[in-house]
PDB file of C-alpha atoms in Angstrom:
ATOM      1  CA  GLN Z   1       0.351  -7.560  56.346  1.00  0.00           C
ATOM      2  CA  VAL Z   2       3.392  -8.454  54.249  1.00  0.00           C
ATOM      3  CA  GLN Z   3       6.627  -6.125  54.208  1.00  0.00           C
ATOM      4  CA  LEU Z   4       9.645  -6.816  52.547  1.00  0.00           C
ATOM      5  CA  VAL Z   5      12.551  -4.258  52.811  1.00  0.00           C
ATOM      6  CA  GLU Z   6      15.558  -4.063  50.704  1.00  0.00           C
ATOM      7  CA  SER Z   7      19.005  -2.406  51.451  1.00  0.00           C
ATOM      8  CA  GLY Z   8      22.286  -2.497  50.380  1.00  0.00           C
ATOM      9  CA  GLY Z   9      22.240  -0.331  47.882  1.00  0.00           C
ATOM     10  CA  GLY Z  10      24.778   2.418  46.846  1.00  0.00           C
ATOM     11  CA  LEU Z  11      27.254   4.059  44.522  1.00  0.00           C
ATOM     12  CA  VAL Z  12      30.238   1.829  43.311  1.00  0.00           C
ATOM     13  CA  GLN Z  13      32.666   2.076  40.501  1.00  0.00           C
ATOM     14  CA  ALA Z  14      33.068  -0.817  37.927  1.00  0.00           C
ATOM     15  CA  GLY Z  15      34.234  -4.020  39.002  1.00  0.00           C
ATOM     16  CA  GLY Z  16      33.077  -3.193  42.273  1.00  0.00           C
ATOM     17  CA  SER Z  17      30.629  -5.466  44.711  1.00  0.00           C
ATOM     18  CA  LEU Z  18      27.670  -4.897  46.499  1.00  0.00           C
ATOM     19  CA  ARG Z  19      25.421  -7.179  48.618  1.00  0.00           C
ATOM     20  CA  LEU Z  20      21.710  -6.430  48.786  1.00  0.00           C
ATOM     21  CA  SER Z  21      19.388  -7.611  51.144  1.00  0.00           C
ATOM     22  CA  CYS Z  22      15.454  -8.538  51.144  1.00  0.00           C
ATOM     23  CA  ALA Z  23      14.079  -8.585  54.734  1.00  0.00           C
ATOM     24  CA  ALA Z  24      10.729 -10.148  55.327  1.00  0.00           C
ATOM     25  CA  SER Z  25       8.199 -10.275  57.874  1.00  0.00           C
ATOM     26  CA  GLY Z  26       4.488 -11.416  57.598  1.00  0.00           C
ATOM     27  CA  ARG Z  27       5.698 -14.450  54.990  1.00  0.00           C
ATOM     28  CA  THR Z  28       8.178 -16.859  55.005  1.00  0.00           C
ATOM     29  CA  LEU Z  29      10.262 -16.227  52.649  1.00  0.00           C
ATOM     30  CA  ALA Z  30      11.719 -20.291  52.255  1.00  0.00           C
ATOM     31  CA  LEU Z  31       8.065 -21.113  51.870  1.00  0.00           C
ATOM     32  CA  TYR Z  32       7.869 -19.584  47.982  1.00  0.00           C
ATOM     33  CA  THR Z  33      10.444 -18.575  45.517  1.00  0.00           C
ATOM     34  CA  VAL Z  34      12.054 -15.031  46.043  1.00  0.00           C
ATOM     35  CA  PHE Z  35      12.758 -12.818  43.241  1.00  0.00           C
ATOM     36  CA  TRP Z  36      14.875  -9.997  42.506  1.00  0.00           C
ATOM     37  CA  PHE Z  37      14.186  -7.527  40.047  1.00  0.00           C
ATOM     38  CA  ARG Z  38      15.381  -4.305  38.562  1.00  0.00           C
ATOM     39  CA  GLN Z  39      14.505  -1.144  36.911  1.00  0.00           C
ATOM     40  CA  ALA Z  40      16.662   1.144  34.664  1.00  0.00           C
ATOM     41  CA  PRO Z  41      15.709   4.813  33.990  1.00  0.00           C
ATOM     42  CA  GLY Z  42      13.746   4.859  30.823  1.00  0.00           C
ATOM     43  CA  LYS Z  43      13.399   0.848  30.800  1.00  0.00           C
ATOM     44  CA  GLU Z  44      11.108  -1.840  31.419  1.00  0.00           C
ATOM     45  CA  ARG Z  45      11.233  -3.927  34.702  1.00  0.00           C
ATOM     46  CA  GLU Z  46      13.682  -6.924  34.591  1.00  0.00           C
ATOM     47  CA  PHE Z  47      14.436 -10.243  36.036  1.00  0.00           C
ATOM     48  CA  VAL Z  48      17.430 -10.394  37.761  1.00  0.00           C
ATOM     49  CA  ALA Z  49      17.674 -13.730  39.949  1.00  0.00           C
ATOM     50  CA  GLY Z  50      15.173 -16.273  41.693  1.00  0.00           C
ATOM     51  CA  ILE Z  51      15.871 -18.522  44.548  1.00  0.00           C
ATOM     52  CA  GLY Z  52      13.556 -21.434  45.507  1.00  0.00           C
ATOM     53  CA  THR Z  53      14.148 -25.489  45.444  1.00  0.00           C
ATOM     54  CA  SER Z  54      16.855 -23.866  42.960  1.00  0.00           C
ATOM     55  CA  THR Z  55      18.406 -20.746  41.952  1.00  0.00           C
ATOM     56  CA  HIS Z  56      18.307 -19.111  38.445  1.00  0.00           C
ATOM     57  CA  TYR Z  57      19.347 -15.848  37.241  1.00  0.00           C
ATOM     58  CA  ALA Z  58      18.984 -13.892  34.146  1.00  0.00           C
ATOM     59  CA  SER Z  59      21.816 -14.191  31.440  1.00  0.00           C
ATOM     60  CA  PRO Z  60      23.157 -10.716  32.088  1.00  0.00           C
ATOM     61  CA  VAL Z  61      24.225 -11.696  35.644  1.00  0.00           C
ATOM     62  CA  SER Z  62      24.803 -15.026  35.583  1.00  0.00           C
ATOM     63  CA  GLY Z  63      28.234 -15.683  36.750  1.00  0.00           C
ATOM     64  CA  ARG Z  64      28.611 -12.296  38.540  1.00  0.00           C
ATOM     65  CA  PHE Z  65      25.795 -12.031  40.803  1.00  0.00           C
ATOM     66  CA  THR Z  66      24.529 -14.803  43.463  1.00  0.00           C
ATOM     67  CA  ILE Z  67      21.366 -15.607  45.371  1.00  0.00           C
ATOM     68  CA  SER Z  68      20.941 -16.965  48.719  1.00  0.00           C
ATOM     69  CA  ILE Z  69      18.496 -17.325  52.098  1.00  0.00           C
ATOM     70  CA  ASP Z  70      19.108 -16.812  54.943  1.00  0.00           C
ATOM     71  CA  ASN Z  71      16.232 -18.850  56.930  1.00  0.00           C
ATOM     72  CA  ALA Z  72      16.895 -17.501  60.757  1.00  0.00           C
ATOM     73  CA  LYS Z  73      16.867 -13.990  59.845  1.00  0.00           C
ATOM     74  CA  ASN Z  74      14.003 -14.479  57.130  1.00  0.00           C
ATOM     75  CA  THR Z  75      15.947 -12.626  54.302  1.00  0.00           C
ATOM     76  CA  VAL Z  76      17.252 -13.054  50.804  1.00  0.00           C
ATOM     77  CA  SER Z  77      20.861 -11.622  49.525  1.00  0.00           C
ATOM     78  CA  LEU Z  78      22.096 -10.785  46.137  1.00  0.00           C
ATOM     79  CA  GLN Z  79      25.615 -10.519  46.006  1.00  0.00           C
ATOM     80  CA  MET Z  80      26.528  -8.589  43.028  1.00  0.00           C
ATOM     81  CA  ASN Z  81      30.469  -8.852  41.945  1.00  0.00           C
ATOM     82  CA  SER Z  82      32.102  -7.366  38.685  1.00  0.00           C
ATOM     83  CA  LEU Z  83      29.456  -4.641  38.731  1.00  0.00           C
ATOM     84  CA  LYS Z  84      28.913  -3.004  35.369  1.00  0.00           C
ATOM     85  CA  PRO Z  85      27.562   0.437  34.475  1.00  0.00           C
ATOM     86  CA  GLU Z  86      24.528  -1.079  33.033  1.00  0.00           C
ATOM     87  CA  ASP Z  87      23.618  -2.988  36.453  1.00  0.00           C
ATOM     88  CA  THR Z  88      22.779   0.366  37.475  1.00  0.00           C
ATOM     89  CA  ALA Z  89      18.985   0.432  38.440  1.00  0.00           C
ATOM     90  CA  VAL Z  90      16.949   0.106  41.555  1.00  0.00           C
ATOM     91  CA  TYR Z  91      16.270  -3.018  42.867  1.00  0.00           C
ATOM     92  CA  SER Z  92      13.473  -4.874  44.053  1.00  0.00           C
ATOM     93  CA  CYS Z  93      12.364  -8.177  46.033  1.00  0.00           C
ATOM     94  CA  THR Z  94       8.961  -9.972  45.485  1.00  0.00           C
ATOM     95  CA  THR Z  95       7.758 -13.508  46.184  1.00  0.00           C
ATOM     96  CA  GLY Z  96       6.280 -16.019  44.096  1.00  0.00           C
ATOM     97  CA  ARG Z  97       6.016 -19.707  43.073  1.00  0.00           C
ATOM     98  CA  ASN Z  98       8.121 -21.652  40.717  1.00  0.00           C
ATOM     99  CA  TYR Z  99       9.328 -19.018  37.922  1.00  0.00           C
ATOM    100  CA  SER Z 100       6.521 -16.932  38.559  1.00  0.00           C
ATOM    101  CA  ALA Z 101       6.158 -13.716  40.786  1.00  0.00           C
ATOM    102  CA  PHE Z 102       3.193 -13.091  42.493  1.00  0.00           C
ATOM    103  CA  GLY Z 103       3.085  -9.219  42.190  1.00  0.00           C
ATOM    104  CA  ASP Z 104       1.405  -9.054  45.861  1.00  0.00           C
ATOM    105  CA  TYR Z 105       3.895  -7.354  47.631  1.00  0.00           C
ATOM    106  CA  TRP Z 106       7.317  -5.558  46.866  1.00  0.00           C
ATOM    107  CA  GLY Z 107       9.989  -3.980  48.805  1.00  0.00           C
ATOM    108  CA  GLN Z 108      10.923  -0.259  48.308  1.00  0.00           C
ATOM    109  CA  GLY Z 109      13.814  -0.977  46.307  1.00  0.00           C
ATOM    110  CA  THR Z 110      17.512   0.294  46.757  1.00  0.00           C
ATOM    111  CA  GLN Z 111      19.303   1.788  44.518  1.00  0.00           C
ATOM    112  CA  VAL Z 112      22.119   0.612  42.682  1.00  0.00           C
ATOM    113  CA  ILE Z 113      24.693   2.856  41.037  1.00  0.00           C
ATOM    114  CA  VAL Z 114      27.815   1.795  38.689  1.00  0.00           C
ATOM    115  CA  SER Z 115      30.003   4.167  37.884  1.00  0.00           C
ATOM    116  CA  SER Z 116      32.117   3.615  34.731  1.00  0.00           C
TER     117      SER Z 116
END
């Protein structure tokens, strides 16, 4: 059984920072691409960032967010700086290959609210 658990969300004012974590069991994250997605109310789920042999970011977060992996803890983090109200969403992690998510396992999500 693969389990992904997101944490670190919260309420922060615009311009602030949060660090999200995606902790995994049953799957070694270093062997896969790991993705962060987010979904705001009334909007489709959208790609945020991914890490595999390289990192990649969606344009709206490029330069503000940094994705990284801690192999010892089997955890992928998303450092979010200069947060904007538009970043408000539930953030979830999942695994895949290259630029495609498997969609087999998702974490429960962690809520990020950025106030103006």
